[in-house]
mmCIF file of C-alpha atoms in Angstrom:
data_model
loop_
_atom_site.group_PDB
_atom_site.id
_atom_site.type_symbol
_atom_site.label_atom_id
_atom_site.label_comp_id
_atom_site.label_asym_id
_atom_site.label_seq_id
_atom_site.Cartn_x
_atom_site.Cartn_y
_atom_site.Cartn_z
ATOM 1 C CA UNK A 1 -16.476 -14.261 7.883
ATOM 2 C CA UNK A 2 -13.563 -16.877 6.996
ATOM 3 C CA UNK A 3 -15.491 -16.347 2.546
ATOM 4 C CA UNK A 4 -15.249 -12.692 3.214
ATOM 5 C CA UNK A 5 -11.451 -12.314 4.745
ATOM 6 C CA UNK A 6 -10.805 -15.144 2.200
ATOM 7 C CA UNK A 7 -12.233 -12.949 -0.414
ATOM 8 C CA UNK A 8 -9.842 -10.280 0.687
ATOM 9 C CA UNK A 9 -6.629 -12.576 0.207
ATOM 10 C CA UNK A 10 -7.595 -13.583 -2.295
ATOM 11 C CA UNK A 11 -8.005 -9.829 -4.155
ATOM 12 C CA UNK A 12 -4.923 -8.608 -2.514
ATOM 13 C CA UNK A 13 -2.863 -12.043 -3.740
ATOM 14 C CA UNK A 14 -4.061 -11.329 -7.616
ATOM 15 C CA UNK A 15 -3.697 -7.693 -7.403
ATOM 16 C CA UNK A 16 0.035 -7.533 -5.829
ATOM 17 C CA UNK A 17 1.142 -10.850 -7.127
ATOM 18 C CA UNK A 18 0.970 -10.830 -10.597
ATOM 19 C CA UNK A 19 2.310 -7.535 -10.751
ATOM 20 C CA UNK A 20 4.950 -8.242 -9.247
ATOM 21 C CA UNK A 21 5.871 -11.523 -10.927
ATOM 22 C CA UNK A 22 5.246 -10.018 -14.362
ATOM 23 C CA UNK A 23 8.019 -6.810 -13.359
ATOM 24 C CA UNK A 24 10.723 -10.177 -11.974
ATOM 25 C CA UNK A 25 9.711 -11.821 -15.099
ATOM 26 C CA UNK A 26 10.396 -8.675 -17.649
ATOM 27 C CA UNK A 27 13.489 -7.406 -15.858
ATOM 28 C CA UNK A 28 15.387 -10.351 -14.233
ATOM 29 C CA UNK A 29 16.254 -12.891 -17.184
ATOM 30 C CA UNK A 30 19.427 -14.719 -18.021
ATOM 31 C CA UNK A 31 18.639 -15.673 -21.658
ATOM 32 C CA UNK A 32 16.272 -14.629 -23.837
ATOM 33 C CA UNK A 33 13.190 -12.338 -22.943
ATOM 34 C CA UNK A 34 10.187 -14.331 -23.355
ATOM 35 C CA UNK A 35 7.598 -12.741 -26.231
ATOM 36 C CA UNK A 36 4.682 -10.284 -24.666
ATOM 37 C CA UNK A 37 2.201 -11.120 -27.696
ATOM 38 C CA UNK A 38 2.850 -14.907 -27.468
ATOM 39 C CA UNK A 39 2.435 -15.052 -23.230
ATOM 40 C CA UNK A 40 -1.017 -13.347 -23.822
ATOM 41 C CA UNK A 41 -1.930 -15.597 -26.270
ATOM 42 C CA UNK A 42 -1.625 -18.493 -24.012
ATOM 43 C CA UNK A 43 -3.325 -16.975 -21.358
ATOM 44 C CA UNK A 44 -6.167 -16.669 -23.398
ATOM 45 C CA UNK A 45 -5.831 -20.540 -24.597
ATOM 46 C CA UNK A 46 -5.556 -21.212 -20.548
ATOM 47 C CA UNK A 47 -8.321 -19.098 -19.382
ATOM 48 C CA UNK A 48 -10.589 -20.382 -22.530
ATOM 49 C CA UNK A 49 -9.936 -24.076 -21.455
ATOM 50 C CA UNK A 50 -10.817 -23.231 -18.071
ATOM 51 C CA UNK A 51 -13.990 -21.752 -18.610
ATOM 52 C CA UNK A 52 -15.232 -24.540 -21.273
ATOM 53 C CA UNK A 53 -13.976 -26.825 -17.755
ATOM 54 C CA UNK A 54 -16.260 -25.143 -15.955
ATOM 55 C CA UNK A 55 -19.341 -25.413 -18.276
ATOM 56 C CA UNK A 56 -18.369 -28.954 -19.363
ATOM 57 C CA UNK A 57 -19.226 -29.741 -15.466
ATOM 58 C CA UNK A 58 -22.396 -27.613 -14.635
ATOM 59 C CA UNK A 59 -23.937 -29.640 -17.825
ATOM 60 C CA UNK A 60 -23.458 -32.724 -15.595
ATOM 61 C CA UNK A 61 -20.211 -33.867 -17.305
ATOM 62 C CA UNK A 62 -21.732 -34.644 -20.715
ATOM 63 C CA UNK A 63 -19.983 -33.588 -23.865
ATOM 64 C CA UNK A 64 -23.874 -33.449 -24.966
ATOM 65 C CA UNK A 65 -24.604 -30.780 -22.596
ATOM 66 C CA UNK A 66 -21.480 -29.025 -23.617
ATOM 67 C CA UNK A 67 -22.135 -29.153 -27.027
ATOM 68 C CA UNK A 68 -25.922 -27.584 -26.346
ATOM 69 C CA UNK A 69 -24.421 -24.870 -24.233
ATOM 70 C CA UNK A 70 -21.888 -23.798 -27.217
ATOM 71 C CA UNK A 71 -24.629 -23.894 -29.700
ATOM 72 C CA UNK A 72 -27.057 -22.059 -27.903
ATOM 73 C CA UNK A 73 -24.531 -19.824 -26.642
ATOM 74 C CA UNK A 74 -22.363 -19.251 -29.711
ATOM 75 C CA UNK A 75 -22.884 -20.826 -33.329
ATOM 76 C CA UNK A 76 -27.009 -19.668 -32.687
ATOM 77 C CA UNK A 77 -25.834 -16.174 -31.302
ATOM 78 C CA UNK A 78 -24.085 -13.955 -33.581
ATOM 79 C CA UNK A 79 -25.073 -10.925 -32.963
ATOM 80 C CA UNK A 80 -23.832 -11.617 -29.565
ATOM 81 C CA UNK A 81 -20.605 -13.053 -30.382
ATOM 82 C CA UNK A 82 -20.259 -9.488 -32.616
ATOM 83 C CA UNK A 83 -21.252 -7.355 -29.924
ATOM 84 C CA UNK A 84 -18.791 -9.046 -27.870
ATOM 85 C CA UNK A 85 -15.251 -8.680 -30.493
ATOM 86 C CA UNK A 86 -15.449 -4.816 -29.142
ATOM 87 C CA UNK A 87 -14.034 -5.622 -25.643
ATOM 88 C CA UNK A 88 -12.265 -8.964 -26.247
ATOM 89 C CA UNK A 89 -10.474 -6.824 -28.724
ATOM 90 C CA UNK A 90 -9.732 -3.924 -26.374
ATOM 91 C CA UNK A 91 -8.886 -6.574 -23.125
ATOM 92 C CA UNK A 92 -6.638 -7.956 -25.419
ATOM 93 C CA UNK A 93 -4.662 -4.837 -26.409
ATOM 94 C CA UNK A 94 -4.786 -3.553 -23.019
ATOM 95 C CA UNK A 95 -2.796 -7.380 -21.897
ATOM 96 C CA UNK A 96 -0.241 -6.398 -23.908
ATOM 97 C CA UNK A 97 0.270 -2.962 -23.280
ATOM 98 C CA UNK A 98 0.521 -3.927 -19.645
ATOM 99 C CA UNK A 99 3.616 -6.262 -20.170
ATOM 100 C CA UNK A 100 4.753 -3.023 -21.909
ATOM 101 C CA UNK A 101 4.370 -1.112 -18.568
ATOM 102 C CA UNK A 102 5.819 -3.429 -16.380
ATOM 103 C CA UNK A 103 8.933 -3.787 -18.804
ATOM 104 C CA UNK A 104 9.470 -0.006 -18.089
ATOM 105 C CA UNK A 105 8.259 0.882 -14.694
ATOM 106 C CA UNK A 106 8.546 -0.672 -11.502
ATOM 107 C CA UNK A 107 6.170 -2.449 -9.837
ATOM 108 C CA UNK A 108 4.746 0.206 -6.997
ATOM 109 C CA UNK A 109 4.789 2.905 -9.897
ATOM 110 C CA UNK A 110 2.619 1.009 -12.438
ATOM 111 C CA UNK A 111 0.195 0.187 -9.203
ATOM 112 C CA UNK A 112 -0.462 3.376 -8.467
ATOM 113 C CA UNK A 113 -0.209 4.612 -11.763
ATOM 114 C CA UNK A 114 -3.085 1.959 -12.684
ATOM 115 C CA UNK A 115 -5.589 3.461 -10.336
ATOM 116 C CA UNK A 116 -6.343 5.949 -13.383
ATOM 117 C CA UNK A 117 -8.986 3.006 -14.640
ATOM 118 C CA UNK A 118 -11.002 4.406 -11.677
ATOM 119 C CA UNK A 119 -11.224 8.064 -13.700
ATOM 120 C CA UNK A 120 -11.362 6.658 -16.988
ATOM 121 C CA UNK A 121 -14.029 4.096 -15.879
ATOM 122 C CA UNK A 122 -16.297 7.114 -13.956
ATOM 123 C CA UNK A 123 -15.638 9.247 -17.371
ATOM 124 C CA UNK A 124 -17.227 6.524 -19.473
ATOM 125 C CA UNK A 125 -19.871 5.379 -17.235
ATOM 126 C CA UNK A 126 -20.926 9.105 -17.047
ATOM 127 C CA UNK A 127 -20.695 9.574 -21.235
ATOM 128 C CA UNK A 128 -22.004 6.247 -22.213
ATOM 129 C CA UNK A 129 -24.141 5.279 -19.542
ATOM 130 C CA UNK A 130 -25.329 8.454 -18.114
ATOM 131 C CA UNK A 131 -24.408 8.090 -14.799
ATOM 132 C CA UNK A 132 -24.435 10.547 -12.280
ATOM 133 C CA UNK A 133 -21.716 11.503 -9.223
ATOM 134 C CA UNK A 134 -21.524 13.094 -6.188
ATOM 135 C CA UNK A 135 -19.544 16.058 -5.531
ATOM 136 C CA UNK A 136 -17.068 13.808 -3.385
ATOM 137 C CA UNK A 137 -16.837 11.610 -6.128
ATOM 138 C CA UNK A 138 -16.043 14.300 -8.650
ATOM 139 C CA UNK A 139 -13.551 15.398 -6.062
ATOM 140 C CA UNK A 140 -11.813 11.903 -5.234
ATOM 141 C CA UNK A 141 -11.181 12.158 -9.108
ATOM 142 C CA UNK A 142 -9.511 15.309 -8.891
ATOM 143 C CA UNK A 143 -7.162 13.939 -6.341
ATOM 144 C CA UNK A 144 -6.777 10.976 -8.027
ATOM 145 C CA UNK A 145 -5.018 12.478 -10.911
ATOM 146 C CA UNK A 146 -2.916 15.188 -9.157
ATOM 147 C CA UNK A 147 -2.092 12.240 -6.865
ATOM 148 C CA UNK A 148 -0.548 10.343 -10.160
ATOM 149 C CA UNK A 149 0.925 13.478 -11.381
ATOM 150 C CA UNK A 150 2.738 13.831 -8.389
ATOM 151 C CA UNK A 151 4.404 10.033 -8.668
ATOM 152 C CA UNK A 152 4.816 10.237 -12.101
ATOM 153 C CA UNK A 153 6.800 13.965 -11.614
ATOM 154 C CA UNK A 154 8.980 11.880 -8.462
ATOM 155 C CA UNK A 155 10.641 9.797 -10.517
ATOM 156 C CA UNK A 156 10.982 7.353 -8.169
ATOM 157 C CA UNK A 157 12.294 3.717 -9.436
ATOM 158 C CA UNK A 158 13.883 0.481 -8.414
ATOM 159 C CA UNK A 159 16.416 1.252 -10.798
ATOM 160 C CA UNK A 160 19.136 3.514 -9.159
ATOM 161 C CA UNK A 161 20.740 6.752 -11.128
ATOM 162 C CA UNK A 162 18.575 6.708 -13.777
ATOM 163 C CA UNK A 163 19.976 7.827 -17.224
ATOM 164 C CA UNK A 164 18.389 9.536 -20.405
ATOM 165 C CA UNK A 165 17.931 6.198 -21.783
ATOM 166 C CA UNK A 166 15.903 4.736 -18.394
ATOM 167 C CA UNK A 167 14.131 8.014 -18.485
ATOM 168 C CA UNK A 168 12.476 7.606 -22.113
ATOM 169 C CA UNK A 169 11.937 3.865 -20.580
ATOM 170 C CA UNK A 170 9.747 5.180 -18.220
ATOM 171 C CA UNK A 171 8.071 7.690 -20.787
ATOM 172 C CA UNK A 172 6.747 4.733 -22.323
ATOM 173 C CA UNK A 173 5.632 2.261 -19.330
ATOM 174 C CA UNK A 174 3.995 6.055 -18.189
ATOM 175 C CA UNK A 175 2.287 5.962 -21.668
ATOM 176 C CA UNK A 176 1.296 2.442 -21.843
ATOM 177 C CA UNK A 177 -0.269 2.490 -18.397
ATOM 178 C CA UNK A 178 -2.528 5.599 -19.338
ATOM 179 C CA UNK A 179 -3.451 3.531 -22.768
ATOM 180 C CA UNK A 180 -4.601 0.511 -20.637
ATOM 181 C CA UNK A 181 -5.983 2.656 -18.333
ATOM 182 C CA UNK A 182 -8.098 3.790 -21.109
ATOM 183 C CA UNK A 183 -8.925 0.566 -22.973
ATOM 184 C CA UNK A 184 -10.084 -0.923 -19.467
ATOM 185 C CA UNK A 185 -12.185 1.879 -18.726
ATOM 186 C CA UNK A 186 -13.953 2.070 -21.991
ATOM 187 C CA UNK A 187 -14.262 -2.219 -22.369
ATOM 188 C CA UNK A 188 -15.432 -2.424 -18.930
ATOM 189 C CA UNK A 189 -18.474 0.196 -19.279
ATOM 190 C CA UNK A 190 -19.086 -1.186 -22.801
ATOM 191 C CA UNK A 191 -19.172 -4.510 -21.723
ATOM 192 C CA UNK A 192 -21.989 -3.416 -18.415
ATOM 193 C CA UNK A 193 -23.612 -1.535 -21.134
ATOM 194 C CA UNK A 194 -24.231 -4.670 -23.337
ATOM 195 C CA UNK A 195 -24.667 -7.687 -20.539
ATOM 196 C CA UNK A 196 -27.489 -5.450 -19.065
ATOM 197 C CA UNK A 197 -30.384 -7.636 -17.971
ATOM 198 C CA UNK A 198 -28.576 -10.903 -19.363
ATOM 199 C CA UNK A 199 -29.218 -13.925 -17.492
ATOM 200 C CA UNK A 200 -25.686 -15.438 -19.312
ATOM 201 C CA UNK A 201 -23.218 -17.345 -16.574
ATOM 202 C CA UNK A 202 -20.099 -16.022 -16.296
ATOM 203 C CA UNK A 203 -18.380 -19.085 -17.463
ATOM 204 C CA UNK A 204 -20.404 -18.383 -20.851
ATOM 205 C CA UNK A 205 -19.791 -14.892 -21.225
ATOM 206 C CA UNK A 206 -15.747 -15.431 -20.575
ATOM 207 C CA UNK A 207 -16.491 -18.330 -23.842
ATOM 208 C CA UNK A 208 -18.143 -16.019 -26.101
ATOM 209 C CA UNK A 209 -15.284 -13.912 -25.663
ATOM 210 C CA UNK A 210 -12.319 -15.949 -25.582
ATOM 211 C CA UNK A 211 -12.815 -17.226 -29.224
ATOM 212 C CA UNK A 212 -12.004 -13.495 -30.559
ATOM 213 C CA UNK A 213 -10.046 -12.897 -28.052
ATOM 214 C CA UNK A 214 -7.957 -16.176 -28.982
ATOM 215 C CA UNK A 215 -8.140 -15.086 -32.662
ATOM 216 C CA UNK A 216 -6.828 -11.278 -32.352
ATOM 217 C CA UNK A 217 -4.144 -12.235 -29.862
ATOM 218 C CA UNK A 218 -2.817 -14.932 -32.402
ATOM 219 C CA UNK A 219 -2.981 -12.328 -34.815
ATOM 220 C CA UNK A 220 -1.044 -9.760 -32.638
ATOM 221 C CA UNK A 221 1.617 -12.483 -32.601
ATOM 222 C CA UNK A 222 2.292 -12.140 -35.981
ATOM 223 C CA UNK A 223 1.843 -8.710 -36.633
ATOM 224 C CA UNK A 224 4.446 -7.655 -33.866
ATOM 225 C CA UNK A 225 6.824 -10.529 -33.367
ATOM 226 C CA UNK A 226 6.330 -12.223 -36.508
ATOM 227 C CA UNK A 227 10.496 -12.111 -36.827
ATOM 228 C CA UNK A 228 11.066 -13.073 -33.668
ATOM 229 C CA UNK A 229 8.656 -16.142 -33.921
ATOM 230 C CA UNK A 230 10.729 -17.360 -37.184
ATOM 231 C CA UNK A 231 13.969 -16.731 -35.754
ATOM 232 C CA UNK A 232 13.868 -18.075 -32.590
ATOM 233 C CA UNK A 233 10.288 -20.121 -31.995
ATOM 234 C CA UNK A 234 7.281 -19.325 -30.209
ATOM 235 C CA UNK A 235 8.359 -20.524 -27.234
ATOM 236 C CA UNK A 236 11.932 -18.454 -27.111
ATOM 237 C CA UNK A 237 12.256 -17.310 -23.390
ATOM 238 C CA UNK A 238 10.527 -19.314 -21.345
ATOM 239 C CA UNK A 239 10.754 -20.709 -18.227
ATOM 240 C CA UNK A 240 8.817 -21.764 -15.138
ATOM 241 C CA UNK A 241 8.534 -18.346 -13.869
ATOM 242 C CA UNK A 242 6.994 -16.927 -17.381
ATOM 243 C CA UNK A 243 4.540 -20.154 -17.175
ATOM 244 C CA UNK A 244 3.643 -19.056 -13.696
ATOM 245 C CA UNK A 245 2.889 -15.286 -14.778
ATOM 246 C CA UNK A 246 0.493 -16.855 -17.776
ATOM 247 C CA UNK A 247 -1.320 -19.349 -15.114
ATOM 248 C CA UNK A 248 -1.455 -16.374 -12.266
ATOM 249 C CA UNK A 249 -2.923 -13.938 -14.997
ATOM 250 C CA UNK A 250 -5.125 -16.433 -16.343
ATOM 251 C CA UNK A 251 -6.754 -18.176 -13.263
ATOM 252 C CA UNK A 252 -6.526 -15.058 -11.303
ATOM 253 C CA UNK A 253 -8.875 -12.921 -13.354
ATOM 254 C CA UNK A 254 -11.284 -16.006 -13.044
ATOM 255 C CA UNK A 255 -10.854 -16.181 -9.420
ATOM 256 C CA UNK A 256 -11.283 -12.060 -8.839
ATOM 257 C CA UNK A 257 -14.425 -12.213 -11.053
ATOM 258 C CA UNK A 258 -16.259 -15.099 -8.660
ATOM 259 C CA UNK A 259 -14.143 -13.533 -5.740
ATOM 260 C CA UNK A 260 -16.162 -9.933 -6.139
ATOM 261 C CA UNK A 261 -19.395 -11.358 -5.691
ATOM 262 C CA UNK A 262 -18.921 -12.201 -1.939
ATOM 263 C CA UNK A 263 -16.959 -8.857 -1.224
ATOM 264 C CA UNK A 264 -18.468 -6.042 -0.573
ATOM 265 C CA UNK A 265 -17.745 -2.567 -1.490
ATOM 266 C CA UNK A 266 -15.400 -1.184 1.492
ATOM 267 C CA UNK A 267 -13.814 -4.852 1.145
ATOM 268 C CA UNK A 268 -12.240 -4.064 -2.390
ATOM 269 C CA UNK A 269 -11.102 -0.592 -1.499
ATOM 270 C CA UNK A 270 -9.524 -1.927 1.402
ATOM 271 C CA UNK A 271 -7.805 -4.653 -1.092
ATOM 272 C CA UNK A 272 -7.003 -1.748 -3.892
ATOM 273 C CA UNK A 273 -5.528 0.116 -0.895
ATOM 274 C CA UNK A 274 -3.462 -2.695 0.602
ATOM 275 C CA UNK A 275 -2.408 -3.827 -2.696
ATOM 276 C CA UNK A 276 -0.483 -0.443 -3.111
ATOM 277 C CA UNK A 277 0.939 -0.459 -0.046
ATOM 278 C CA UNK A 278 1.601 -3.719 -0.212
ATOM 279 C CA UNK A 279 3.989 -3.647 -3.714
ATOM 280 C CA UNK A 280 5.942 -0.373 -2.210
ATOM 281 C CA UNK A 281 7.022 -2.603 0.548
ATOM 282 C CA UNK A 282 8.117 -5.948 -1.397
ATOM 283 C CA UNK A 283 9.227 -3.250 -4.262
ATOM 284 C CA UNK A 284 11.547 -1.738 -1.791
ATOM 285 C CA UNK A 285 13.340 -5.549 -0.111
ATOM 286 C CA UNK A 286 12.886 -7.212 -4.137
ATOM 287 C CA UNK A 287 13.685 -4.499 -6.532
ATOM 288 C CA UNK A 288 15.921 -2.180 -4.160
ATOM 289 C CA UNK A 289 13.290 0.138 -4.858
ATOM 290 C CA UNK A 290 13.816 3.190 -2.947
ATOM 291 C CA UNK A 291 10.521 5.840 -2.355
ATOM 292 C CA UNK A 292 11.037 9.239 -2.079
ATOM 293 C CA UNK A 293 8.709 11.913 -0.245
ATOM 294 C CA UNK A 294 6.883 13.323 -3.699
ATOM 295 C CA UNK A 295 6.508 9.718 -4.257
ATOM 296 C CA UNK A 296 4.891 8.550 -1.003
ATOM 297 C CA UNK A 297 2.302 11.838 -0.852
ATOM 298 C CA UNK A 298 1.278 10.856 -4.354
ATOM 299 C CA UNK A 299 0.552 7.289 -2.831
ATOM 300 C CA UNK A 300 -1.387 8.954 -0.226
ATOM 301 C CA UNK A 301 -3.031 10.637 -2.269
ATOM 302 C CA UNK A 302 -4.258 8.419 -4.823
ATOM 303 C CA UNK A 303 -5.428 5.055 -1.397
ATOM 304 C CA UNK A 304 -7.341 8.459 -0.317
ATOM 305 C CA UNK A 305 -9.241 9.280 -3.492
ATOM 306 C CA UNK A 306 -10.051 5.259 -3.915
ATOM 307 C CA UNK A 307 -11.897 5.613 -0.367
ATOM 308 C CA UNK A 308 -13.303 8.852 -1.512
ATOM 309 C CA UNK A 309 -14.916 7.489 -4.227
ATOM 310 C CA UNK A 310 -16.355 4.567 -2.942
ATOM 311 C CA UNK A 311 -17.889 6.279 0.216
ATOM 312 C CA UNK A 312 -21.590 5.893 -0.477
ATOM 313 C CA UNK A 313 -23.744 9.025 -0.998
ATOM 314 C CA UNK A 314 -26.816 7.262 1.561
ATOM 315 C CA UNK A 315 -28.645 10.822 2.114
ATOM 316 C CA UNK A 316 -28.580 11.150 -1.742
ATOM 317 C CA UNK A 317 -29.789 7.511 -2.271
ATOM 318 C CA UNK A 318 -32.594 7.736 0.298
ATOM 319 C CA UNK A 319 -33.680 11.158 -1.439
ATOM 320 C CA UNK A 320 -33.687 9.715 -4.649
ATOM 321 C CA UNK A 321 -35.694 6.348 -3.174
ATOM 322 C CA UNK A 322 -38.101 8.408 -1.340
ATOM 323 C CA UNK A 323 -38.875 10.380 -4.894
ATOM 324 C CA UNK A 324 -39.472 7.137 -6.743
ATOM 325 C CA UNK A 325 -41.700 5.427 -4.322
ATOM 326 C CA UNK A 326 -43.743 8.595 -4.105
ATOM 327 C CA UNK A 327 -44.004 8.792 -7.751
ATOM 328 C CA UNK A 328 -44.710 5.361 -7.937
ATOM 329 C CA UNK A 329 -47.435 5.614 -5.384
ATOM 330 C CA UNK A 330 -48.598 8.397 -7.574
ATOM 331 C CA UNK A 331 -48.852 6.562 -10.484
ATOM 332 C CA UNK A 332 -50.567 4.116 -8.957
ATOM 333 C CA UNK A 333 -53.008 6.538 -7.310
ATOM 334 C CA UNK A 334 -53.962 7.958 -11.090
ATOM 335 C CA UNK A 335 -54.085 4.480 -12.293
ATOM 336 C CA UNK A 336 -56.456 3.035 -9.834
ATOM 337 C CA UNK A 337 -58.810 6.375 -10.133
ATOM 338 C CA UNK A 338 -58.647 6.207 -13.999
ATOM 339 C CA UNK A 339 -59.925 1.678 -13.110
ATOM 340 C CA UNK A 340 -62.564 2.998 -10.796
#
């Protein structure tokens, strides 16, 4: 019990917490605003370090062991390593498109507005995977995106009298959220796709793609802020608070990946759920952020298609187990008769 509630804080604290850091972060700063591209990049150099921690001890502390592990693992594997620049080149792009978002919306928006990973993710798993879902399912989509439509038409914000200028601000946060909600869908079902049946540790996988990923966000540095970077350093911006979003966004990914194994399914809807709830309420004492009624049914709308979804189909899962084992026993039946 005190893993599994732990598991819970732990979900909620990553899911509400960095968002709402990164928003304080993008919105209330006295100098400078601190680089996107460059903030990503050292979240990548943090989480990298991290995970070669992490190996560096399960080979018994020995730089030997380390060294066998990153061999194996990534100067003798490739095609691997090839396989994996697809999503460390999509997780990377979607980083930095969500420091786009959170520059232009507010913190409860962009939670809600988020949830579209879960129709983007279903659409993928159903096109690349061939996955099939319920009728509820299909349905909890459905509300899903009316449910966004309908906060995205409130215009709700924790900016008050919004101008044309604020509105085309929130054009592109709406924009950028969609995008990442995109890119996660697609690098999370291509990344399932490509792990399947791999007996790779997590620690290893996160490796194999934080080299690329380390690579392509140094290059995104120079592609976007290249200007910036000359004129006022790499560093221009920061503070204790930006080195606090890069450590929360870094270890917290780490933690929710270990996290998910001990929660189970209703668990991390109640934590997605919570979470939303959760950022309207600090939105509304941090960022003055007021709700209006379109704005709170499209909330409600969007915590009731995440239950939706993950209710489990058990008659259809029983049906479909009680058809395999008879086949199976089937099979077997010809099998044996063909032996005898």
């Amino acid at each position: 019990a005190l893993i599994k509630y732990g598991s819970l804080l732990l979900l909620v604290g990553q899911m509400v917490g960095l968002v709402l850091i990164m928003r304080y972060s993008r919105t209330h700063t006295d100098g400078e605003l601190y680089l996107a591209s460059t903030a990503v990049f050292m979240m990548e150099i943090m989480k990298f370090l991290i995970c070669l921690g992490v190996v560096f001890y399960q080979s018994g502390s020995s730089l030997a062991g380390l060294n066998t592990e990153l061999y194996n693992h990534v100067w003798a594997s490739p095609h691997e390593m090839l396989k994996l620049c697809i999503p460390s080149f999509l997780y990377t792009v979607q980083n930095n498109l969500l420091y786009l978002a959170l520059t232009n919306l507010d913190a409860a928006t962009y939670q809600i507005l988020y949830q579209l990973k879960i129709l983007t993710t279903a659409v993928f798993s159903a096109t690349m995977l061939g996955r099939r879902f319920s009728r509820t399912k299909w349905a909890s989509l459905v509300v899903l995106t009316c449910g966004v439509g309908v906060v995205q038409v409130s215009g709700s914000s924790d900016r008050a009298g919004a101008s044309e200028d604020e509105d085309r601000n929130r054009l592109v946060g709406l924009v950028a959220v969609l995008s990442a909600a995109c890119t996660s869908g697609f690098s999370g079902v291509y990344f399932e796709k490509i792990l399947k049946g791999s007996d790779t540790s997590l620690w290893i996988r996160n490796i194999q793609m934080g080299l690329p990923s380390m690579f392509i966000a140094l290059v995104t540095v120079f592609v976007e802020d290249s200007t910036e970077v000359s004129r006022k350093g790499f560093f221009v911006g920061y503070s204790p608070l930006v080195a606090t979003v890069i450590t929360v966004q870094a270890v917290g990914g780490l933690i929710v990946a270990v996290v998910v194994k001990y929660a189970d399914n209703v668990l991390k809807v109640f934590a997605s759920s919570f979470s939303i709830l959760l950022s309207c309420l600090i939105s509304a004492f941090a960022f003055d952020f007021r709700p209006n009624f379109l704005f709170l049914v499209g909330a409600f709308m969007v915590v009731l298609s995440t239950v939706m979804y993950s209710k489990p189909a058990k008659k259809r899962a029983l049906a479909q187990r009680g058809q395999t084992l008879r086949a199976a026993s089937s099979e077997g039946s010809r099998k044996t008769s063909l032996v005898m």
